[in-house]
Amino acid sequence: MELKIKKLKENAKIPERATEGSAGMDLYACIDSSITVNPNQIALVPTGIAIELPDNSAAAFLYARSGLGIKHGICLANGVGVVDSDYRGEICVGLCNVSDKPYTIEPDERIAQMVIAPVILPSIVETGDLSDTQRGEGGFGSSGRFSG
C-alpha cells in the first residue's frame, strides 16, 4: 500500500515510525510558537500535512502518545481520531489536558500517532431478531468483576 503525504506548510514534518516495530507513525505539531493547554482545556493542533489513502479499504486512526498521556495527562479530545480515505484536508489533532497542571506543546513536538488500518464495509441489514449466544444481553460486568 502507498500512503501519499502532502506538506501543506513548509515547516511540516513528515510522519515517521520511531522503530521498525512501531505500528504508528509520529505526528508533529506544526506550530510557529508554543501552545499551553491548561487543565480541562482542549487545543486543536495542526500537523501541516494532508494524506491520500488509495481507497476506502483503509483509514488513518489517530491515537494518543502513551508518554504524553501517562506522564502529562495529554489525551486526544475525541478518544481516537478517524481520517477517512476521502478526506484531503489538513490533519489536526484535538488534545485535551486531563491533569491538574498546564502543559506546553512546543513546535515540532510529537503530539499523536497515526496508524493505517483496514476498514470493513458491511452491508447493513435491518432485522427484528438477532441470534442467541451464551452471553446474550449481558453487558457491563457480565463476564467478570465490574464496579460501576
Coordinates of N, CA and C in Angstrom, one line a residue:
M1 N 0.8 -1.2 0.0 CA 0.0 0.0 0.0 C 0.9 1.2 0.0
E2 N 0.4 2.2 -0.7 CA 1.2 3.5 -0.7 C 0.3 4.6 0.0
L3 N 1.0 5.3 0.9 CA 0.3 6.4 1.6 C 1.0 7.7 1.1
K4 N 0.2 8.5 0.4 CA 0.8 9.8 -0.1 C 0.6 10.8 1.0
I5 N 1.6 11.6 1.2 CA 1.6 12.7 2.3 C 2.0 14.0 1.6
K6 N 1.2 15.0 1.8 CA 1.5 16.3 1.2 C 1.8 17.3 2.4
K7 N 2.9 18.0 2.3 CA 3.2 19.1 3.2 C 2.3 20.3 2.8
L8 N 1.5 20.8 3.7 CA 0.7 22.0 3.5 C 1.4 23.2 4.0
K9 N 2.4 23.1 4.8 CA 3.2 24.2 5.3 C 4.7 23.8 5.2
E10 N 5.5 24.7 5.0 CA 6.9 24.5 4.7 C 7.6 23.8 5.9
N11 N 7.2 24.2 7.2 CA 7.8 23.7 8.4 C 7.2 22.4 8.9
A12 N 6.3 21.8 8.1 CA 5.6 20.5 8.5 C 6.7 19.4 8.4
K13 N 6.5 18.4 9.3 CA 7.4 17.2 9.3 C 6.6 16.0 8.8
I14 N 7.2 15.2 8.0 CA 6.6 14.0 7.5 C 6.5 13.0 8.6
P15 N 5.4 12.3 8.9 CA 5.3 11.3 9.9 C 6.3 10.2 9.7
E16 N 6.8 9.7 10.8 CA 7.7 8.5 10.7 C 7.5 7.6 11.9
R17 N 7.9 6.4 11.7 CA 7.9 5.4 12.8 C 9.1 5.5 13.6
A18 N 9.0 5.4 15.0 CA 10.2 5.6 15.8 C 11.1 4.4 15.7
T19 N 10.5 3.2 15.5 CA 11.3 1.9 15.4 C 10.7 1.1 14.3
E20 N 11.4 0.0 13.9 CA 10.9 -0.9 12.9 C 9.6 -1.6 13.3
G21 N 9.4 -1.8 14.6 CA 8.2 -2.5 15.2 C 7.1 -1.6 15.5
S22 N 7.2 -0.3 15.3 CA 6.2 0.7 15.7 C 5.0 0.5 14.7
A23 N 3.8 0.4 15.3 CA 2.6 0.3 14.5 C 2.2 1.7 14.0
G24 N 2.4 2.7 14.8 CA 2.1 4.1 14.5 C 3.2 5.0 14.0
M25 N 2.9 6.0 13.2 CA 3.8 7.0 12.8 C 3.6 8.2 13.7
D26 N 4.6 8.8 14.2 CA 4.5 10.0 15.0 C 4.0 11.2 14.1
L27 N 3.1 11.9 14.7 CA 2.6 13.2 14.1 C 3.2 14.3 14.9
Y28 N 3.6 15.4 14.2 CA 4.3 16.5 14.9 C 3.4 17.8 14.8
A29 N 3.6 18.6 15.9 CA 2.9 19.9 16.0 C 3.6 20.8 15.0
C30 N 2.8 21.3 14.0 CA 3.3 22.3 13.0 C 2.8 23.6 13.5
I31 N 3.5 24.2 14.4 CA 3.1 25.5 15.0 C 4.3 26.4 15.0
D32 N 4.1 27.7 15.0 CA 5.2 28.6 15.0 C 5.7 29.0 16.4
S33 N 4.8 28.9 17.4 CA 5.1 29.2 18.7 C 4.4 28.2 19.7
S34 N 4.8 28.1 20.9 CA 4.3 27.2 21.9 C 2.8 27.4 22.1
I35 N 2.1 26.3 22.5 CA 0.7 26.4 22.9 C 0.6 25.7 24.2
T36 N 0.1 26.5 25.2 CA -0.1 25.9 26.5 C -1.6 25.4 26.6
V37 N -1.7 24.2 27.1 CA -3.0 23.6 27.3 C -3.2 23.5 28.8
N38 N -4.1 24.3 29.3 CA -4.4 24.3 30.7 C -5.3 23.1 31.1
P39 N -5.3 22.8 32.4 CA -6.2 21.7 32.9 C -7.6 21.9 32.4
N40 N -8.2 20.8 31.9 CA -9.6 20.7 31.4 C -9.8 21.6 30.2
Q41 N -8.7 21.9 29.5 CA -8.8 22.6 28.2 C -8.5 21.7 27.0
I42 N -9.0 22.1 25.9 CA -8.8 21.4 24.6 C -8.1 22.4 23.7
A43 N -7.1 21.8 22.9 CA -6.4 22.6 21.9 C -6.4 21.9 20.6
L44 N -6.7 22.5 19.5 CA -6.6 21.9 18.2 C -5.3 22.2 17.6
V45 N -4.4 21.2 17.4 CA -3.1 21.4 17.0 C -2.9 20.9 15.6
P46 N -2.5 21.8 14.6 CA -2.3 21.4 13.3 C -1.0 20.6 13.1
T47 N -1.0 19.7 12.1 CA 0.2 18.9 11.8 C 0.9 19.4 10.5
G48 N 0.2 20.2 9.7 CA 0.8 20.8 8.5 C 0.8 19.8 7.3
I49 N 0.1 18.6 7.5 CA 0.1 17.6 6.4 C -1.3 17.2 6.1
A50 N -1.4 16.7 4.9 CA -2.6 16.0 4.4 C -2.2 14.7 3.8
I51 N -3.1 13.7 3.8 CA -2.8 12.4 3.3 C -3.7 11.9 2.2
E52 N -3.3 11.0 1.4 CA -4.2 10.3 0.5 C -4.0 8.8 0.6
L53 N -5.1 8.1 1.0 CA -5.1 6.7 1.1 C -5.6 6.2 -0.3
P54 N -5.2 5.0 -0.7 CA -5.5 4.5 -2.0 C -7.0 4.3 -2.3
D55 N -7.8 3.9 -1.2 CA -9.2 3.7 -1.4 C -9.9 3.5 -0.1
N56 N -11.2 3.2 0.0 CA -11.9 3.1 1.2 C -11.7 1.8 2.0
S57 N -10.8 1.0 1.6 CA -10.5 -0.2 2.3 C -9.6 0.0 3.5
A58 N -9.1 1.3 3.7 CA -8.2 1.6 4.8 C -8.6 3.0 5.3
A59 N -8.2 3.3 6.5 CA -8.4 4.7 7.1 C -7.2 4.9 8.0
A60 N -7.0 6.2 8.3 CA -5.9 6.5 9.3 C -6.6 6.8 10.6
F61 N -6.0 6.2 11.7 CA -6.6 6.4 13.0 C -5.5 7.1 13.9
L62 N -5.9 8.1 14.6 CA -5.0 8.9 15.4 C -5.2 8.5 16.8
Y63 N -4.1 8.2 17.5 CA -4.1 7.8 18.9 C -3.2 8.7 19.7
A64 N -3.4 8.7 21.0 CA -2.6 9.5 21.9 C -1.2 8.8 22.0
R65 N -0.2 9.6 22.3 CA 1.1 9.1 22.6 C 1.1 8.7 24.0
S66 N 1.5 7.5 24.3 CA 1.4 7.0 25.7 C 2.2 7.8 26.7
G67 N 3.4 8.3 26.3 CA 4.2 9.2 27.2 C 3.4 10.4 27.6
L68 N 2.8 11.1 26.6 CA 2.0 12.3 26.9 C 0.9 12.0 27.8
G69 N 0.2 10.9 27.5 CA -1.0 10.5 28.3 C -0.6 10.2 29.7
I70 N 0.3 9.3 29.9 CA 0.6 8.8 31.2 C 1.4 9.8 32.1
K71 N 2.4 10.4 31.5 CA 3.2 11.4 32.2 C 2.6 12.7 32.4
H72 N 1.8 13.2 31.5 CA 1.3 14.6 31.5 C -0.2 14.7 31.4
G73 N -0.9 13.6 31.2 CA -2.4 13.7 31.1 C -2.9 14.4 29.8
I74 N -2.1 14.3 28.8 CA -2.5 14.9 27.5 C -3.0 13.7 26.6
C75 N -4.3 13.8 26.3 CA -5.0 12.8 25.5 C -5.7 13.4 24.3
L76 N -6.2 12.5 23.4 CA -7.0 13.0 22.3 C -8.4 13.4 22.8
A77 N -8.9 14.5 22.4 CA -10.1 15.0 22.9 C -11.3 14.1 22.5
N78 N -11.2 13.4 21.3 CA -12.2 12.5 20.8 C -11.9 11.1 21.0
G79 N -10.9 10.8 21.9 CA -10.5 9.4 22.1 C -9.6 8.8 21.0
V80 N -10.2 8.6 19.8 CA -9.5 8.2 18.7 C -9.9 9.0 17.5
G81 N -9.0 9.6 16.8 CA -9.3 10.4 15.6 C -9.4 9.4 14.4
V82 N -10.4 9.7 13.5 CA -10.5 8.9 12.3 C -10.4 9.8 11.1
V83 N -9.4 9.5 10.2 CA -9.2 10.2 9.0 C -9.7 9.3 7.9
D84 N -10.8 9.7 7.3 CA -11.5 8.9 6.2 C -10.6 8.9 4.9
S85 N -10.8 7.9 4.1 CA -10.0 7.8 2.9 C -10.2 8.9 1.9
D86 N -11.4 9.5 2.0 CA -11.7 10.6 1.0 C -11.4 12.0 1.6
Y87 N -10.8 12.1 2.7 CA -10.5 13.4 3.3 C -9.1 13.9 2.8
R88 N -9.1 15.1 2.3 CA -7.8 15.7 1.8 C -7.4 16.9 2.5
G89 N -8.0 17.3 3.6 CA -7.6 18.5 4.3 C -6.5 18.2 5.3
E90 N -6.1 19.3 6.0 CA -5.0 19.2 7.0 C -5.5 18.3 8.2
I91 N -4.6 17.4 8.6 CA -4.8 16.6 9.8 C -4.5 17.5 11.0
C92 N -5.5 17.7 11.8 CA -5.3 18.4 13.1 C -5.6 17.5 14.2
V93 N -5.0 17.7 15.3 CA -5.1 16.8 16.5 C -5.7 17.6 17.6
G94 N -6.9 17.1 18.1 CA -7.5 17.7 19.3 C -6.9 17.1 20.5
L95 N -6.2 17.9 21.3 CA -5.6 17.4 22.5 C -6.3 18.0 23.7
C96 N -6.5 17.2 24.7 CA -7.1 17.7 26.0 C -6.2 17.4 27.1
N97 N -6.2 18.3 28.1 CA -5.4 18.1 29.3 C -6.3 17.7 30.5
V98 N -6.1 16.4 30.9 CA -6.9 15.9 32.0 C -6.1 15.9 33.3
S99 N -5.0 16.6 33.3 CA -4.2 16.7 34.5 C -4.6 17.9 35.3
D100 N -3.9 18.2 36.4 CA -4.1 19.4 37.1 C -3.0 20.4 36.9
K101 N -2.2 20.2 35.9 CA -1.1 21.2 35.6 C -1.1 21.6 34.1
P102 N -0.8 22.8 33.8 CA -0.7 23.2 32.4 C 0.4 22.4 31.7
Y103 N 0.2 22.2 30.4 CA 1.2 21.5 29.6 C 1.5 22.4 28.4
T104 N 2.7 22.6 28.0 CA 3.1 23.4 26.9 C 3.6 22.5 25.7
I105 N 2.9 22.7 24.6 CA 3.3 22.0 23.4 C 4.2 22.8 22.6
E106 N 5.4 22.3 22.2 CA 6.4 23.0 21.5 C 6.3 22.7 20.0
P107 N 6.8 23.7 19.2 CA 6.9 23.4 17.8 C 7.6 22.1 17.5
D108 N 7.2 21.3 16.5 CA 7.8 20.1 16.1 C 7.7 19.0 17.2
E109 N 6.9 19.2 18.3 CA 6.8 18.1 19.3 C 5.9 17.0 18.7
R110 N 6.2 15.8 19.1 CA 5.4 14.6 18.7 C 4.1 14.7 19.5
I111 N 3.0 14.8 18.9 CA 1.7 15.0 19.6 C 0.7 13.8 19.5
A112 N 0.9 12.9 18.6 CA 0.0 11.8 18.4 C 0.7 10.8 17.5
Q113 N 0.0 9.7 17.4 CA 0.5 8.7 16.4 C -0.6 8.3 15.5
M114 N -0.2 8.0 14.3 CA -1.2 7.7 13.2 C -1.0 6.3 12.8
V115 N -2.0 5.5 12.8 CA -2.0 4.1 12.4 C -2.9 3.9 11.2
I116 N -2.4 3.3 10.1 CA -3.2 3.0 9.0 C -3.7 1.6 9.2
A117 N -5.1 1.4 9.1 CA -5.7 0.1 9.4 C -6.8 -0.2 8.4
P118 N -7.0 -1.5 8.1 CA -8.1 -1.9 7.2 C -9.5 -1.5 7.8
V119 N -10.4 -1.2 6.9 CA -11.8 -0.9 7.3 C -12.7 -1.9 6.6
I120 N -13.6 -2.5 7.4 CA -14.6 -3.5 6.9 C -15.9 -2.7 6.6
L121 N -16.4 -2.8 5.4 CA -17.6 -2.0 5.0 C -18.7 -3.0 4.8
P122 N -19.5 -3.4 5.8 CA -20.5 -4.4 5.7 C -21.8 -3.8 5.1
S123 N -22.6 -4.8 4.5 CA -23.9 -4.4 4.1 C -24.8 -4.3 5.3
I124 N -25.6 -3.3 5.5 CA -26.4 -3.2 6.6 C -27.8 -3.9 6.4
V125 N -28.2 -4.7 7.3 CA -29.4 -5.4 7.2 C -30.2 -5.2 8.4
E126 N -31.4 -4.5 8.3 CA -32.2 -4.3 9.5 C -33.0 -5.6 9.7
T127 N -33.1 -6.0 11.0 CA -33.7 -7.3 11.4 C -34.5 -7.1 12.7
G128 N -35.4 -7.9 12.9 CA -36.2 -7.9 14.2 C -35.6 -8.9 15.2
D129 N -34.7 -9.8 14.8 CA -34.1 -10.8 15.6 C -32.6 -10.9 15.4
L130 N -31.9 -11.2 16.5 CA -30.5 -11.5 16.4 C -30.3 -12.9 17.0
S131 N -29.3 -13.6 16.5 CA -29.1 -15.0 17.0 C -28.7 -15.0 18.5
D132 N -29.0 -16.1 19.1 CA -28.7 -16.3 20.6 C -27.3 -16.6 20.8
T133 N -26.7 -16.2 21.9 CA -25.4 -16.6 22.3 C -25.4 -16.9 23.8
Q134 N -24.3 -17.5 24.3 CA -24.3 -17.9 25.7 C -24.3 -16.6 26.5
R135 N -23.7 -15.5 26.1 CA -23.7 -14.3 26.8 C -25.0 -13.6 26.7
G136 N -25.6 -13.6 25.6 CA -26.9 -12.9 25.4 C -26.8 -11.4 25.6
E137 N -27.7 -10.8 26.4 CA -27.7 -9.4 26.5 C -26.8 -8.9 27.7
G138 N -26.1 -9.8 28.3 CA -25.2 -9.5 29.5 C -24.2 -8.4 29.1
G139 N -24.3 -7.3 29.8 CA -23.4 -6.2 29.4 C -22.3 -6.0 30.4
F140 N -22.1 -4.8 30.9 CA -21.0 -4.4 31.8 C -20.9 -5.3 33.0
G141 N -19.8 -6.0 33.1 CA -19.6 -6.8 34.3 C -20.1 -8.2 34.1
S142 N -20.8 -8.6 33.1 CA -21.4 -9.9 33.0 C -20.4 -11.0 32.8
S143 N -19.2 -10.7 32.4 CA -18.2 -11.8 32.2 C -17.1 -11.7 33.3
G144 N -17.3 -10.9 34.3 CA -16.3 -10.8 35.3 C -16.6 -9.6 36.2
R145 N -15.7 -9.2 37.0 CA -15.9 -8.2 38.0 C -16.1 -6.8 37.4
F146 N -17.1 -6.1 37.8 CA -17.3 -4.7 37.3 C -17.8 -3.9 38.5
S147 N -17.2 -2.8 38.8 CA -17.6 -2.0 39.9 C -18.0 -0.6 39.3
G148 N -19.2 -0.4 39.0 CA -19.6 0.8 38.4 C -21.1 1.1 38.5

